[in-house]
Coordinates of C-alpha atoms and ligand atoms in Angstrom, one line a residue:
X1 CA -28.5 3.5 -11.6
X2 CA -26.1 3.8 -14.3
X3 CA -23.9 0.6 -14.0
X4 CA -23.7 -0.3 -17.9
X5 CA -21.8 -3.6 -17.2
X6 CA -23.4 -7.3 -16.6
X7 CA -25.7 -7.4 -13.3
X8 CA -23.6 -7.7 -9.8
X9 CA -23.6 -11.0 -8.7
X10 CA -24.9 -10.3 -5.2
X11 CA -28.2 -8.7 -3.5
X12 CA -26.2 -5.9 -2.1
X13 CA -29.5 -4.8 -0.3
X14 CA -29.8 -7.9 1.3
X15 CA -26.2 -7.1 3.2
X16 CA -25.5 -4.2 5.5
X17 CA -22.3 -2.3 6.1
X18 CA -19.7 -3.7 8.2
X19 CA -16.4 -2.2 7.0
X20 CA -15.2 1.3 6.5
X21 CA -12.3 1.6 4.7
X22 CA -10.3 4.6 4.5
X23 CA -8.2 5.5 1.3
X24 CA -10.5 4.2 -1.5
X25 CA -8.0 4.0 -4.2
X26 CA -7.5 1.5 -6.9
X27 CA -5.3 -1.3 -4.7
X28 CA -8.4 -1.6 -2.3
X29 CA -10.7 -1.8 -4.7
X30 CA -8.4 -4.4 -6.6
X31 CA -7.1 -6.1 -3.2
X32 CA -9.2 -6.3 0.1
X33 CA -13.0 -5.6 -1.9
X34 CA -12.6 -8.4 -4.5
X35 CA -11.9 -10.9 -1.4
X36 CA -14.9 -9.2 0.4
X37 CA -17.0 -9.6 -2.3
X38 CA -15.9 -13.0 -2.9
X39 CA -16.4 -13.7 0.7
X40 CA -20.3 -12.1 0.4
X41 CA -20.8 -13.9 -2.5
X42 CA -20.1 -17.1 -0.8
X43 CA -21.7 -17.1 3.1
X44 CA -23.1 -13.2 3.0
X45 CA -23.6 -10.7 6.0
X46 CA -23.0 -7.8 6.9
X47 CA -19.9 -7.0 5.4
X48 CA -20.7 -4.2 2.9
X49 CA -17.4 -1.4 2.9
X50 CA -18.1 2.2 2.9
X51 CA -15.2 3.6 1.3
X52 CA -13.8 7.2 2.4
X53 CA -11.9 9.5 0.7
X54 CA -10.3 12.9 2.5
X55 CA -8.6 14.1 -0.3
X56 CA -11.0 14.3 -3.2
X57 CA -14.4 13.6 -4.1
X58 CA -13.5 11.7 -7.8
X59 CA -13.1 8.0 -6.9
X60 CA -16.6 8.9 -5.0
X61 CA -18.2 11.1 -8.4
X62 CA -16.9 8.3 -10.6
X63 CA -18.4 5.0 -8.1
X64 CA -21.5 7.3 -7.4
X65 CA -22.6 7.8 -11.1
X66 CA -22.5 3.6 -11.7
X67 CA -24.3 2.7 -8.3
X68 CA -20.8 1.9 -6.9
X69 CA -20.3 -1.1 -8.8
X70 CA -17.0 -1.7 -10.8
X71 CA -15.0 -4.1 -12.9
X72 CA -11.5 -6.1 -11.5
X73 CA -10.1 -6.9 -14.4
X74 CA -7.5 -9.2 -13.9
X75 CA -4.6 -9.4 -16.9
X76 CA -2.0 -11.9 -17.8
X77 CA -0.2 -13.8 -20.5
X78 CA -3.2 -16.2 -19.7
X79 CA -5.8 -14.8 -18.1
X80 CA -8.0 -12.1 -19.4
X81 CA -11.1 -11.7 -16.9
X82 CA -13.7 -9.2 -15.9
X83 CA -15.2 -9.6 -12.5
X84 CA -17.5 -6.9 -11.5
X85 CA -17.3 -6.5 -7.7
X86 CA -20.3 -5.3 -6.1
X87 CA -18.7 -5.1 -1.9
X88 CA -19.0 -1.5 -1.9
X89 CA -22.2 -0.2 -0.1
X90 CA -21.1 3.6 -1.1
X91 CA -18.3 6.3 -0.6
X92 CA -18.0 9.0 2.0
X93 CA -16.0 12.1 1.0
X94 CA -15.1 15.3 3.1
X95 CA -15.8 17.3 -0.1
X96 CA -19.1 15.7 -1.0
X97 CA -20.7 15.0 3.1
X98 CA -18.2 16.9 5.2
X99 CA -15.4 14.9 8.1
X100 CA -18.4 13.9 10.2
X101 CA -20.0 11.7 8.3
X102 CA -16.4 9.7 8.1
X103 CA -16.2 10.2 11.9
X104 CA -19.8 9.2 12.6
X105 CA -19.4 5.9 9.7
X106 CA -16.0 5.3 12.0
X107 CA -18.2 5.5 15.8
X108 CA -21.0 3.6 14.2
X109 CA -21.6 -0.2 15.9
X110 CA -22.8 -1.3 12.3
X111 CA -19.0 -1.1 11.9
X112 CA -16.6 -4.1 13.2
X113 CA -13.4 -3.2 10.7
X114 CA -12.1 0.0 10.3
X115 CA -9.4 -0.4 7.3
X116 CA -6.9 1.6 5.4
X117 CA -4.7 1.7 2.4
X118 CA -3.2 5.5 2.8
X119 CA 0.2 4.7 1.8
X120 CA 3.4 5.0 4.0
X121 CA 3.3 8.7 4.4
X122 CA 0.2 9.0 5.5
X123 CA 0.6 7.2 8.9
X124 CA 2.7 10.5 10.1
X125 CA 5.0 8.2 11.6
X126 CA 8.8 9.2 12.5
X127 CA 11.7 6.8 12.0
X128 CA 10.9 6.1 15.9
X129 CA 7.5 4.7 14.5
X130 CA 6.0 7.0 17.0
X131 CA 3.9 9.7 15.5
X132 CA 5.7 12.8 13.9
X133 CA 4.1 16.0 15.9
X134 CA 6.2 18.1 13.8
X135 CA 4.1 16.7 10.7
X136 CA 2.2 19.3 9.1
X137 CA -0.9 17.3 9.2
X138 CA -1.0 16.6 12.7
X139 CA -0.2 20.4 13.7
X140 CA -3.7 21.0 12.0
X141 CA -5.2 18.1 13.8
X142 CA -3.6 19.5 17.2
X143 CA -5.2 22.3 16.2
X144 CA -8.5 22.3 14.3
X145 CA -11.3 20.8 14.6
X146 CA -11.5 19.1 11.5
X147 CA -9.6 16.2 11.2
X148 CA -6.2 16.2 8.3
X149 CA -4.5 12.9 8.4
X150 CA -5.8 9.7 8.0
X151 CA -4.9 9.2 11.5
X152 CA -6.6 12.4 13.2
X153 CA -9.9 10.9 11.5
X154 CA -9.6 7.4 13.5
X155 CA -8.7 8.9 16.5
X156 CA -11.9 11.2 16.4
X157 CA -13.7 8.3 15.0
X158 CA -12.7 5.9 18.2
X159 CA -13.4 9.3 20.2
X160 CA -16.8 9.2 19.4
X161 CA -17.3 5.2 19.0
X162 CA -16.1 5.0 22.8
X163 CA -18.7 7.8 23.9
X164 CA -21.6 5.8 21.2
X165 CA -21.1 2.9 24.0
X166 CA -18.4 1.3 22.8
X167 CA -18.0 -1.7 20.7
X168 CA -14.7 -3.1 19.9
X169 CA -13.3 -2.3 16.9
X170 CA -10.9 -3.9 14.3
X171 CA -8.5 -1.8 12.4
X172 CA -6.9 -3.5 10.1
X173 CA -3.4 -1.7 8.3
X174 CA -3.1 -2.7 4.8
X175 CA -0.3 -0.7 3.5
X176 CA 3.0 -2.4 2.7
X177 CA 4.9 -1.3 5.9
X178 CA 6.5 -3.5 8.3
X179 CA 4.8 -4.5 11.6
X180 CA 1.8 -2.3 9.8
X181 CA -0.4 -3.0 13.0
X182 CA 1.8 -2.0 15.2
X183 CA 2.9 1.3 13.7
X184 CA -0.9 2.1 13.5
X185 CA -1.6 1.7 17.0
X186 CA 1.5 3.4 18.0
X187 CA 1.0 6.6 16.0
X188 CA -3.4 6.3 17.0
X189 CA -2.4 5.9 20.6
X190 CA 0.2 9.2 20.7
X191 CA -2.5 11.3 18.4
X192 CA -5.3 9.9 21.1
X193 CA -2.9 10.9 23.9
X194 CA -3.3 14.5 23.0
X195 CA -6.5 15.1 21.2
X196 CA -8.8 12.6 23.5
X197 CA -7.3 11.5 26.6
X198 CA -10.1 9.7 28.0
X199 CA -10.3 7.3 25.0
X200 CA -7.1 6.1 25.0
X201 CA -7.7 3.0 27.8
X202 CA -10.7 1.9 26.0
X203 CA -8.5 2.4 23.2
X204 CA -6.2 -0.1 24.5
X205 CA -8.8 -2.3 25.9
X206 CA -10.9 -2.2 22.8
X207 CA -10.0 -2.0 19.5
X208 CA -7.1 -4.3 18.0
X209 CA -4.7 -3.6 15.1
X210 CA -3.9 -6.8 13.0
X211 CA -0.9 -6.9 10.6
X212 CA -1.2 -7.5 7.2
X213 CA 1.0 -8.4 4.1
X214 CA -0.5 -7.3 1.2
X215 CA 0.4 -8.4 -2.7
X216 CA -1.1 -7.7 -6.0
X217 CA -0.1 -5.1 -9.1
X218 CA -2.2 -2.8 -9.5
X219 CA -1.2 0.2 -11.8
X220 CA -2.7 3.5 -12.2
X221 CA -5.8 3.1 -14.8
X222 CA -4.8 5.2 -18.0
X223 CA -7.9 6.9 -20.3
X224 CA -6.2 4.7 -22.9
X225 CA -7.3 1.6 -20.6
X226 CA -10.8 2.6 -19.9
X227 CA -11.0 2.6 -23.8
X228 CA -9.5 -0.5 -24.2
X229 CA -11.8 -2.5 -21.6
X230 CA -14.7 -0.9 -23.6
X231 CA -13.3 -2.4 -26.8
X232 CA -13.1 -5.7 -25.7
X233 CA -15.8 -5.9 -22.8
X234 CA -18.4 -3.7 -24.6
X235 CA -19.0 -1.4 -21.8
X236 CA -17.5 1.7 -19.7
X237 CA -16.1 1.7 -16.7
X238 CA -15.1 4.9 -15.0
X239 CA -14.4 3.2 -11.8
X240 CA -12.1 0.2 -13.3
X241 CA -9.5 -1.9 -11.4
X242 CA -6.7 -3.5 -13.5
X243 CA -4.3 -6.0 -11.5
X244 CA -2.1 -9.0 -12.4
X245 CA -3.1 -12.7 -11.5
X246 CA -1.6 -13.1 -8.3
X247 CA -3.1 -11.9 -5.2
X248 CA -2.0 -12.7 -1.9
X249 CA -3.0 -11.5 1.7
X250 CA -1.9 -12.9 4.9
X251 CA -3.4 -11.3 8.1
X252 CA -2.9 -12.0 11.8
X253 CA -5.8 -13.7 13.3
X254 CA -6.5 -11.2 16.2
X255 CA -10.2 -9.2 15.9
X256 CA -11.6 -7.3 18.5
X257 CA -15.1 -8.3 16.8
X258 CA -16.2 -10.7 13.8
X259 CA -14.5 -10.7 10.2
X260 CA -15.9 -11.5 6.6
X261 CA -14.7 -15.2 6.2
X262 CA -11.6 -13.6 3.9
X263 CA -10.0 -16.9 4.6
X264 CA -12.9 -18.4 1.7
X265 CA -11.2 -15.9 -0.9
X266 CA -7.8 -17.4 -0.9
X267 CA -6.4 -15.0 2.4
X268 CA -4.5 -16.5 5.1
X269 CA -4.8 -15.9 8.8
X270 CA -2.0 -16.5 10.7
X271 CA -0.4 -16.2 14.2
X272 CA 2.6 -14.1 13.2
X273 CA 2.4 -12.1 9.6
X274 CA 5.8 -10.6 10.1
X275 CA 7.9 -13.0 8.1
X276 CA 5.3 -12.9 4.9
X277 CA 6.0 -9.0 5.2
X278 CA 9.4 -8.6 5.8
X279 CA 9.9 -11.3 2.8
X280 CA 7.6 -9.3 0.4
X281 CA 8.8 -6.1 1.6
X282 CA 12.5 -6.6 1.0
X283 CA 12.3 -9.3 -2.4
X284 CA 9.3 -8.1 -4.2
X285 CA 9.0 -4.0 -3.3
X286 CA 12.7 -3.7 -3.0
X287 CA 13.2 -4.8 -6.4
X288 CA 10.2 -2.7 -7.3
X289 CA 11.9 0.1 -6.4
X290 CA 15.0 -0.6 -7.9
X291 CA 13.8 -1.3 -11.4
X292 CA 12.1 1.8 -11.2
X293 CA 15.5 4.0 -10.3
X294 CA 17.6 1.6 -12.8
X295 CA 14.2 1.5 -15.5
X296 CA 14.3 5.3 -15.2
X297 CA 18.1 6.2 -15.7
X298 CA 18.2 3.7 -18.6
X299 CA 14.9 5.6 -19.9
X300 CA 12.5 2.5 -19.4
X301 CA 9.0 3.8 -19.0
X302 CA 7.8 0.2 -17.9
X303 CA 9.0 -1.8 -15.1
X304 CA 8.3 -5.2 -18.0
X305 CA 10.8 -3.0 -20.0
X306 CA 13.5 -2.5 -17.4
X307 CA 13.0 -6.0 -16.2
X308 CA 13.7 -7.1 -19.8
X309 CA 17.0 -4.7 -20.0
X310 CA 20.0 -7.4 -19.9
X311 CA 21.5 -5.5 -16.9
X312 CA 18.5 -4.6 -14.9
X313 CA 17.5 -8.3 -15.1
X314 CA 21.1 -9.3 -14.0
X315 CA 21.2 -7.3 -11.1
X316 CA 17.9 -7.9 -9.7
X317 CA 18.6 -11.7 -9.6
X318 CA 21.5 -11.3 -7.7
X319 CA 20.5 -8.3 -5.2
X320 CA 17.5 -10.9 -4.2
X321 CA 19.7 -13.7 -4.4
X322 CA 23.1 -12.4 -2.5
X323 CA 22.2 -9.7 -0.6
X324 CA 18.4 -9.6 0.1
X325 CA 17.7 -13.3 0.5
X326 CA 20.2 -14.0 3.5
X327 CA 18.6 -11.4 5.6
X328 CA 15.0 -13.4 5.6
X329 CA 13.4 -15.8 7.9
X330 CA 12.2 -19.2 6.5
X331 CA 8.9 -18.6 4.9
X332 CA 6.0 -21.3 5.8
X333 CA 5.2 -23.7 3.0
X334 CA 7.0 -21.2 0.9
X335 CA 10.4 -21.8 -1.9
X336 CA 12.4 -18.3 -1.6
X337 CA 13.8 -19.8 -4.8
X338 CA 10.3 -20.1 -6.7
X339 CA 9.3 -17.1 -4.8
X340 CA 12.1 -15.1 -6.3
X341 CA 11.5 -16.6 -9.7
X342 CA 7.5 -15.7 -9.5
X343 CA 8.5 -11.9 -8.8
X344 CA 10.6 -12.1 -12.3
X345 CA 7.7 -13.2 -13.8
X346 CA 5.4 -10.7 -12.3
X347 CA 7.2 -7.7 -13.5
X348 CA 7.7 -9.4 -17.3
X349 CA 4.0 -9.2 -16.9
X350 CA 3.1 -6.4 -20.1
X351 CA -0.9 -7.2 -19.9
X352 CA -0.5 -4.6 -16.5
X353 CA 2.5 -2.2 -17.3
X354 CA 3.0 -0.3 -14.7
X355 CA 5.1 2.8 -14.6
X356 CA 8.4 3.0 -13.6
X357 CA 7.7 6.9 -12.5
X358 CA 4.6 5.4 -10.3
X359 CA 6.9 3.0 -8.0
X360 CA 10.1 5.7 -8.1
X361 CA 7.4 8.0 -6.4
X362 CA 7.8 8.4 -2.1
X363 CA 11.1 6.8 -1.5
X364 CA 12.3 8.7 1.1
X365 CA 8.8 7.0 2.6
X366 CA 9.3 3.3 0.7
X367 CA 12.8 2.7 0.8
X368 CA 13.7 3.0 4.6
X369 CA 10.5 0.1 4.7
X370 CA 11.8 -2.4 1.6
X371 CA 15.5 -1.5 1.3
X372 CA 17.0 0.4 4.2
X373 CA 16.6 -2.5 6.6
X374 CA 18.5 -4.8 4.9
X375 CA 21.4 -2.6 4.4
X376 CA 21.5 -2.5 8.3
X377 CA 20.8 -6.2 9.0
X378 CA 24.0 -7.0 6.6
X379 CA 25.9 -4.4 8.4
X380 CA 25.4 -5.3 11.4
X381 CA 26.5 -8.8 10.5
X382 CA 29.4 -7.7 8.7
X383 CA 28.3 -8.2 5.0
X384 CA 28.7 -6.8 1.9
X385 CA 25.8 -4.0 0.8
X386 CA 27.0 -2.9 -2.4
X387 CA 23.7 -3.6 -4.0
X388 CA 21.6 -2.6 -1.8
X389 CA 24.0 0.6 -2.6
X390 CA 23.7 0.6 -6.1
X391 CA 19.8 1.3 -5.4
X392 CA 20.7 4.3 -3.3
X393 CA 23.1 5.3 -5.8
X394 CA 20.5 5.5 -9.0
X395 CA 17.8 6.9 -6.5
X396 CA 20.4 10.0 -5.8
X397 CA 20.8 9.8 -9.2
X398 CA 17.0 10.3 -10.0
X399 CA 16.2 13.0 -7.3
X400 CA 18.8 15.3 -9.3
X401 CA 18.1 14.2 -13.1
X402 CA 14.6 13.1 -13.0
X403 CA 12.1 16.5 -13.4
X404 CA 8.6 14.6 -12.8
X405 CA 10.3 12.6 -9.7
X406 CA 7.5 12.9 -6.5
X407 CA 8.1 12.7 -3.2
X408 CA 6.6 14.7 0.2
X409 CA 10.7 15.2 1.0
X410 CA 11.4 16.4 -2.8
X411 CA 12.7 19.7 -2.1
X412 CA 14.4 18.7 0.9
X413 CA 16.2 15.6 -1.2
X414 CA 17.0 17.9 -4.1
X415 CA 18.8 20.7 -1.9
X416 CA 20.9 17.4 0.0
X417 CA 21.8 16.3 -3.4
X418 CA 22.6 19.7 -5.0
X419 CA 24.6 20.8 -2.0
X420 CA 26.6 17.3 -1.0
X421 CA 25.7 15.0 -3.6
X422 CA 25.3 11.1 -2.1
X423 CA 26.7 12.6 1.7
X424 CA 24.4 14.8 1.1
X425 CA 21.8 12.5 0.8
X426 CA 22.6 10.2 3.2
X427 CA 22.9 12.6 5.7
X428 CA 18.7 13.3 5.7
X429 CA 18.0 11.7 8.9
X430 CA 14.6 11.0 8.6
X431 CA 15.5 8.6 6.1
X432 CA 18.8 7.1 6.6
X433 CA 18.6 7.4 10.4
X434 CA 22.8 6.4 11.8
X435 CA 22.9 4.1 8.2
X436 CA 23.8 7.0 6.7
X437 CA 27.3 7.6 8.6
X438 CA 28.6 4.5 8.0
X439 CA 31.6 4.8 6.1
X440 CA 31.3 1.5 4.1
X441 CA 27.8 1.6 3.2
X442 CA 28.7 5.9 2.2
X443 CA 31.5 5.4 0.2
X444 CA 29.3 2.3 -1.7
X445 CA 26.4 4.5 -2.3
X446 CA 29.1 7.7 -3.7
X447 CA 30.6 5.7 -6.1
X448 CA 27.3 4.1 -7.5
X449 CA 25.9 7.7 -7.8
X450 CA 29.1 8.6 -9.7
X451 CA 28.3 5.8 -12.1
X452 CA 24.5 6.6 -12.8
X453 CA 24.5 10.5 -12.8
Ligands
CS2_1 C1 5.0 -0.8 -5.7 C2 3.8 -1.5 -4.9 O1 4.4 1.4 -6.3 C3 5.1 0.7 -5.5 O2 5.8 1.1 -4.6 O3 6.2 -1.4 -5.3 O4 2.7 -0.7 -5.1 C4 3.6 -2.9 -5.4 O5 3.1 -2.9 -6.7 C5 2.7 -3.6 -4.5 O6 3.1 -3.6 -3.2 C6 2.5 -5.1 -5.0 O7 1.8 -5.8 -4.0

């Protein structure tokens, strides 16, 4: 239609749809649909995505208006590439078709993966990792007929898929959680264990939930970078994707049905994804987070800038080094050291700057995922958290002195921090769970707040 960029590289109408992916943001578009595409491009089928979005109709307004085609355009000191990824078959929105056309795209048989990127507070998931019924979200889906979360749409979409006949289903977690498979089935099989009973043995029977690891930056497109790509690549591109170099996805080998040959595109399928999560997790999103809390108290507006501050550099070698490190299994075919050492890199990477405000959003949902568990690993062996402490520390810091700070829990974290300062923040249960009462790791994360505030 209106695609003003070079001419896809693939026949899309000689592919059907075989994927519906739910939350149809920039890291999926940058992440799982360039290996799809790749993988299209390479031994076809039907592995088109419909994308869904439950929120808002823009990503859909934007890919609509440029026959859902877009541009990955992958930036680094040495690499300065436009691919335009044509994997997308088209996006469903509540706003724009209404929840049953997501519902009915989730029951269809044309579908064999369901996937999603909806970040970590959107599985509704308690520090159990069972479902959170007191969630806001899933009161309305107890409630109303329309699906909310993310979650209430796949449980009314396996709802209807069982009573369509019934073919197995994959769906496939790709958020940076741990045990992401896991966590999904758990909080699908409690939401299925109240809104649809009667689905939730073919449930179990059925329909499998892979883990994942998932890795590539991927920063919020700016105006200013829609401009730019014009500049140099001579066309628009409302629907752009800007990412970094490295990609990486490992996903446990266990579909209910058949899969796009992902494994073409560079992804690995393995038995057991957990130690590539846990590793990623707790070297590469916990330092994430903390050059954002560090980068933002120092007044960095860049992670490349915090990670270029003396101290900030300093202190993220050694909280990967001497306190993160230890707590890891033995990666496969993989050099913590040179992993450590790539991350570094990654971050120094100013061809994708990404905000430091961007990663500081949701910790009270990212931190007890990347950071949190190390803290209690090391106590419970006995060691030393102080780093791990010093995060803490400049996130209490943030939630009092940082105005444009987001988080679902915000007001909650602001009234802990107002009223008891760090006690008062490590008392939130929902994010410290028992961590936060012991007297070590407390007294650690006090007198790093009274440094940074
Ligand atoms: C980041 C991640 O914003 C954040 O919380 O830490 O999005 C990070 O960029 C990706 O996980 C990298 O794979």
């Amino acid at each position: 239609m209106n695609w003003q960029g070079p001419p896809p590289p693939i026949d899309r109408r000689a592919h059907g749809p075989g994927i519906l992916h739910l939350g149809i943001g920039a890291f999926h578009r940058a992440h799982q649909a360039v290996y799809t595409h790749e993988a299209l491009a390479r031994y076809g089928g039907d592995w088109l995505i419909r994308g869904a979005s439950t929120r808002s109709d823009e990503v859909r307004t934007r890919l609509a208006a440029q026959d859902f085609l877009y541009t990955n355009w992958t930036r680094s000191t040495d690499r300065n590439e436009a691919q335009v990824i044509a994997s997308l078959h088209s996006v469903l929105s509540t706003a724009h078709h209404g929840a049953d056309a997501i519902i009915g795209a989730i029951a269809d048989p044309a579908t064999r993966i369901v996937s999603l990127t909806i970040t970590e507070k959107g599985y509704c998931a308690n520090q159990a990792g069972a479902l959170d019924e007191t969630h806001p979200d899933i009161l309305a889906d107890l409630t109303q007929p329309a699906p909310r979360s993310a979650i209430g749409y796949l449980v009314r979409g396996l709802s209807a898929r069982k009573a369509g006949g019934g073919a197995p289903l994959t769906v496939l977690s790709c958020d940076n959680m741990a045990d992401n498979g896991a966590l999904t089935r758990a909080v699908t099989r409690d939401l299925a264990a109240a809104l649809a009973p009667a689905a939730l043995a073919w449930i179990d029977d059925n329909v499998t939930f892979p883990s994942t690891m998932v890795d590539r930056i991927v920063p919020a497109v700016t105006e200013a970078d829609l401009a730019a790509f014009a500049a140099a690549f001579g066309y628009r591109d409302e629907a752009l994707v800007i990412g970094e170099a490295w990609s990486q996805w490992v996903i446990e080998d266990d579909f209910a049905a058949d899969r796009p040959a992902w494994e073409s595109a560079g992804a690995q399928l393995v038995d057991d994804v957990t130690p590539y999560e846990v590793a990623k997790l707790r070297l590469l999103n916990a330092s994430h987070s903390a050059c954002a809390y560090l980068g933002l108290l120092a007044g960095h507006e860049y992670v490349h800038e915090a990670i270029a501050d003396p101290a900030i550099h300093a202190f993220i070698l050694e909280l990967m080094a001497r306190e993160v490190t230890p707590t890891l299994a033995p990666l496969p075919d993989t050099d913590l050291a040179a992993y450590r050492a790539a991350i570094i890199e990654r971050f120094s990477n100013a061809a994708v700057p990404y905000r430091t405000a961007q990663v500081a959003t949701d910790g009270s949902q990212k931190l007890p995922q990347r950071l949190l568990p190390v803290v209690a690993q090391r106590l419970a062996e006995g060691q030393p958290v102080d780093l791990c402490a010093e995060v803490i520390g400049a996130w209490c810091a943030c939630i009092e002195h940082v105005q444009t700070l987001n988080d679902p829990m915000l007001e909650r974290l602001r009234a802990a921090v107002s009223s008891g300062g760090a006690m008062g923040l490590l008392a939130v249960e929902p994010v410290f769970g028992e961590l936060g009462q012991h007297a070590g790791f407390a007294a650690a994360v006090a007198a790093a707040y009274a440094r940074h505030r």
